[in-house]
GROMACS .gro file of C-alpha atoms in nm:
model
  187
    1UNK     CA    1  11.451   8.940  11.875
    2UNK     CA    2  11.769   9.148  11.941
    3UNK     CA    3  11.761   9.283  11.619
    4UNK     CA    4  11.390   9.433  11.715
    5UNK     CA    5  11.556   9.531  12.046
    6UNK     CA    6  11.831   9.744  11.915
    7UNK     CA    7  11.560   9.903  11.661
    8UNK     CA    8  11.322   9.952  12.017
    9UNK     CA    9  11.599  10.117  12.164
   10UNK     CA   10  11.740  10.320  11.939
   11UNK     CA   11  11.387  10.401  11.851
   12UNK     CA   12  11.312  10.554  12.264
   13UNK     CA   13  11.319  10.952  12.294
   14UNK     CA   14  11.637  11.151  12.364
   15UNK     CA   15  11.840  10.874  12.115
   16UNK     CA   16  11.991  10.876  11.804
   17UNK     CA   17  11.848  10.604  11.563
   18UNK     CA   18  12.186  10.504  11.357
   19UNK     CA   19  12.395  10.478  11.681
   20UNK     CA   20  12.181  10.473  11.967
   21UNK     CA   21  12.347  10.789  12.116
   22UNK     CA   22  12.204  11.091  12.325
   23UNK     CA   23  12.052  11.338  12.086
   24UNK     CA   24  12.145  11.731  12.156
   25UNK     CA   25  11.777  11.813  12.249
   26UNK     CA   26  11.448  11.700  12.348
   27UNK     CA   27  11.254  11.472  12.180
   28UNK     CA   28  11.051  11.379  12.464
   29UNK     CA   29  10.661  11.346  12.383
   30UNK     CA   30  10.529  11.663  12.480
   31UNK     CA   31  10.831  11.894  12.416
   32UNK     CA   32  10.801  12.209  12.273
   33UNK     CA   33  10.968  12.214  11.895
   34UNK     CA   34  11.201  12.450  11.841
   35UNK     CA   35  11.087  12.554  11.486
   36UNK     CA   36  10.761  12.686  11.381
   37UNK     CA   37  10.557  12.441  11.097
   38UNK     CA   38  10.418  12.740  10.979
   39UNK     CA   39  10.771  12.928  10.873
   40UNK     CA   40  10.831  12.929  10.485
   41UNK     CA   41  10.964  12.670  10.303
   42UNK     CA   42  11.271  12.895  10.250
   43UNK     CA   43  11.328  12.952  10.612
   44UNK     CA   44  11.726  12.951  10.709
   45UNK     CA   45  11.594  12.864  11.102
   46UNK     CA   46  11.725  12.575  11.254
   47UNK     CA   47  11.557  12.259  11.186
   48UNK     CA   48  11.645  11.960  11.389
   49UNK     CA   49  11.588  11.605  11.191
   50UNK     CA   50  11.400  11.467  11.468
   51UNK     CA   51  11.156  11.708  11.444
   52UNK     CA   52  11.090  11.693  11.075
   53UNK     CA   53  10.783  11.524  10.999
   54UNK     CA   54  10.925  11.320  10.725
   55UNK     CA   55  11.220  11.145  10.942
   56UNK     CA   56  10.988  11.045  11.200
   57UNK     CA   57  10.757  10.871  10.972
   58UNK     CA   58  11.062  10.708  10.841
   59UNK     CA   59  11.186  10.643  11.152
   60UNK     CA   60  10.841  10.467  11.233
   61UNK     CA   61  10.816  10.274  10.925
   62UNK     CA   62  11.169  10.154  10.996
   63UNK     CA   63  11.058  10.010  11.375
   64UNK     CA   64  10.754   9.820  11.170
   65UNK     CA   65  10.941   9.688  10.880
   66UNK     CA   66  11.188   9.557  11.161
   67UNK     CA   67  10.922   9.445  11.362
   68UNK     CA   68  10.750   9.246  11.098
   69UNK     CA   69  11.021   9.058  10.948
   70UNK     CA   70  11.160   8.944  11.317
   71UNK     CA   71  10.748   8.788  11.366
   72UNK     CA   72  10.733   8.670  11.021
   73UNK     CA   73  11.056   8.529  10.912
   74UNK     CA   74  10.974   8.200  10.901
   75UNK     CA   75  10.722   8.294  10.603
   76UNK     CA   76  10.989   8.395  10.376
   77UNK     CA   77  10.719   8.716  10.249
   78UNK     CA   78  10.805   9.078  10.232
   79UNK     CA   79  10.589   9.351  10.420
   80UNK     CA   80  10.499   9.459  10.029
   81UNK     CA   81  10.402   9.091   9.919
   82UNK     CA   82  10.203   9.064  10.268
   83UNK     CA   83   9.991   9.363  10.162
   84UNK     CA   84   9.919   9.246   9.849
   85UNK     CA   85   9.845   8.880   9.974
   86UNK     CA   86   9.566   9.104  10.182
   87UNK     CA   87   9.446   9.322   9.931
   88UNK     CA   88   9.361   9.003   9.717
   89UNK     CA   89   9.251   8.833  10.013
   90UNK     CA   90   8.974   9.132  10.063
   91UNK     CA   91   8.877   9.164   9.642
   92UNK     CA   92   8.907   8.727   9.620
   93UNK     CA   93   9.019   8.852   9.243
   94UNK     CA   94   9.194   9.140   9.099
   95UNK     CA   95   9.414   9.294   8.825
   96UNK     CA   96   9.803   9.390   8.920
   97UNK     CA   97   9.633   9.781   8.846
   98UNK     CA   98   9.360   9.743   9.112
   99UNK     CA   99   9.624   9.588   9.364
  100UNK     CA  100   9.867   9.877   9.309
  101UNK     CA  101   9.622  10.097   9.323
  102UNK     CA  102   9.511   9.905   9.647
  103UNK     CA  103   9.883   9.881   9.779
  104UNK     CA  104   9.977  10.230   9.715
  105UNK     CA  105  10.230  10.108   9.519
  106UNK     CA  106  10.346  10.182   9.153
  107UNK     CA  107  10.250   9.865   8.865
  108UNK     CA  108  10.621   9.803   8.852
  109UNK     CA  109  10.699   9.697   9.218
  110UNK     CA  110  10.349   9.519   9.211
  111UNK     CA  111  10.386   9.353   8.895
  112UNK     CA  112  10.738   9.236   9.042
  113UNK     CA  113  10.648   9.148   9.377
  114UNK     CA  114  10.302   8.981   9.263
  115UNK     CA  115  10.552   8.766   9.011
  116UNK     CA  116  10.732   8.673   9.281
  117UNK     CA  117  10.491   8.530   9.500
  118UNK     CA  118  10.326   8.330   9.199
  119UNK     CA  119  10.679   8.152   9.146
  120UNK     CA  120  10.630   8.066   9.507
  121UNK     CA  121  10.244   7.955   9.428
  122UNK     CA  122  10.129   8.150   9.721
  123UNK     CA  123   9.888   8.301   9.427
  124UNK     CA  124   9.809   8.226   9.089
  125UNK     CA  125   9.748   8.497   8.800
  126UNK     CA  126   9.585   8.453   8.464
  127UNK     CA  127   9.515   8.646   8.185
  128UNK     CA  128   9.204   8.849   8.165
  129UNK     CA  129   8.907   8.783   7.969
  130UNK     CA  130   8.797   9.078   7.800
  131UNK     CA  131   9.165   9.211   7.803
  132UNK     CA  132   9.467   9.002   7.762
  133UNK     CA  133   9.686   9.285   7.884
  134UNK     CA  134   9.534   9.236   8.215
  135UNK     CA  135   9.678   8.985   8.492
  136UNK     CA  136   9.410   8.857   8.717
  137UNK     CA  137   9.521   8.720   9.089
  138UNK     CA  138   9.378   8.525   9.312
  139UNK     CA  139   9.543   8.349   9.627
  140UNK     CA  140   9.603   7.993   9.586
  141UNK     CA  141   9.523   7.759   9.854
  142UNK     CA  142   9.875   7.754  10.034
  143UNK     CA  143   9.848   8.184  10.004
  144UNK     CA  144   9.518   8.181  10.225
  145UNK     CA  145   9.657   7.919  10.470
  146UNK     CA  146  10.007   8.130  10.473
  147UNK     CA  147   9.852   8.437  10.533
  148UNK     CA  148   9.616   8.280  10.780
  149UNK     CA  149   9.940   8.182  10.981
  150UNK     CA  150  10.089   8.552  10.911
  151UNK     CA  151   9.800   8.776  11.018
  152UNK     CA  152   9.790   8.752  11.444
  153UNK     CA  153  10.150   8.775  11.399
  154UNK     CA  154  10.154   9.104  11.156
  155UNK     CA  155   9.897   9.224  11.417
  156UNK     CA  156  10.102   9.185  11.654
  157UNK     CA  157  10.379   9.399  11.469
  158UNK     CA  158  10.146   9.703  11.427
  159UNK     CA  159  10.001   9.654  11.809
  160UNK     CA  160  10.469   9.672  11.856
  161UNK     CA  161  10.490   9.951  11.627
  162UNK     CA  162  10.279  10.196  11.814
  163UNK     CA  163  10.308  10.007  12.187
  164UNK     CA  164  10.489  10.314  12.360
  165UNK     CA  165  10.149  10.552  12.292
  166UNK     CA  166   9.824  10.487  12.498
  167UNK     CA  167   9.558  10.334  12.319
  168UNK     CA  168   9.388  10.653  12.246
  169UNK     CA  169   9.699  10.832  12.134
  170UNK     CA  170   9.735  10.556  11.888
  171UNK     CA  171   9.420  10.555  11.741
  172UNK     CA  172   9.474  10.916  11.728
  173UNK     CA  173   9.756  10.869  11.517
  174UNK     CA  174   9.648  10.642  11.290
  175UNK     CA  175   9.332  10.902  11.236
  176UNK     CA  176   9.573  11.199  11.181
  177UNK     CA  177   9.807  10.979  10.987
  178UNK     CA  178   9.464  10.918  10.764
  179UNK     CA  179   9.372  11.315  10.798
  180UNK     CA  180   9.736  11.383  10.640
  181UNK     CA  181   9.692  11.160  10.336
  182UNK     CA  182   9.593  11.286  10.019
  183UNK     CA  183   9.202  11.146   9.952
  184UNK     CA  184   9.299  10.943   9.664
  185UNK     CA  185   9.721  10.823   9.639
  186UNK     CA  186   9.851  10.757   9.295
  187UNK     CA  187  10.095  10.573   9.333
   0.00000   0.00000   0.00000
């Protein structure tokens, strides 16, 4: 929990997120930026990192990630291997291609991560049929009941992760977040 804290506060506006200090501006919610989105990439005007879209969203993913594993320690499973224990959970069956796909994350990681939690029989992969090539997964009994146990408390992380905005600000987010996403991601 004081882990999640220090993340929380060196997460609040006006803070620096390494040491928790006063930042030089403001990154209050509503303040005005002090660049223009629309200069060119080749711009020389100054560009504080708080307002670049790119820290923020890493900045965000870092308060989740810390969020999640302080709620879900005691499972011992990554926020990766938790996403594809849902993504399997939603198909009941699928090739490592369909989960990346799925997962948003390359056939490497997944192949890794989905090797990983069959060693820990939380799923259990066979060959394909009509293709040999192909690794088929499917949650094993001790996968559904573990992510069973997981799921109010990974809910609970993303309900953390965006707690500071109003409801509809949040949902707004998560629709612009959506809007700003390529259609289809190849991971």
């Amino acid at each position: 929990m004081l882990r999640a804290l220090k993340v929380l506060i060196a997460a609040l506006p006006g803070r620096n997120a390494a040491e928790g200090i006063p930042m030089d501006h403001d990154t209050r919610p509503g303040a005005a930026l002090s660049i223009d989105l629309d200069q060119p990439p080749h711009s020389s005007a100054p560009w504080p990192l708080a307002e670049r879209p790119g820290y923020l969203i890493r900045r965000l993913h870092q308060l989740h990630v810390a969020l999640f594993s302080e709620l879900t320690a005691g499972f011992h499973v990554t926020p990766v291997q938790y996403s594809l224990m849902s993504a399997i959970a939603a198909r009941g069956e699928a090739d490592q291609t369909t989960l990346a796909a799925d997962v948003a994350l390359d056939r490497s990681t997944t192949a890794s991560s989905l090797a990983r939690l069959d060693a820990r029989g939380l799923i259990a992969r066979r060959r394909g049929e009509k293709d040999g090539r192909e690794m088929r997964c499917a949650l094993t009994t001790e996968g559904r009941s573990v992510l069973a146990a997981m799921e109010p408390l990974a809910r609970e992380a993303h309900a953390r992760t965006l707690a500071a905005l109003p409801a509809g600000q949040a949902r707004a987010l998560i629709e612009l977040m959506h809007r700003a996403l390529p259609e289809k991601n190849d991971a």
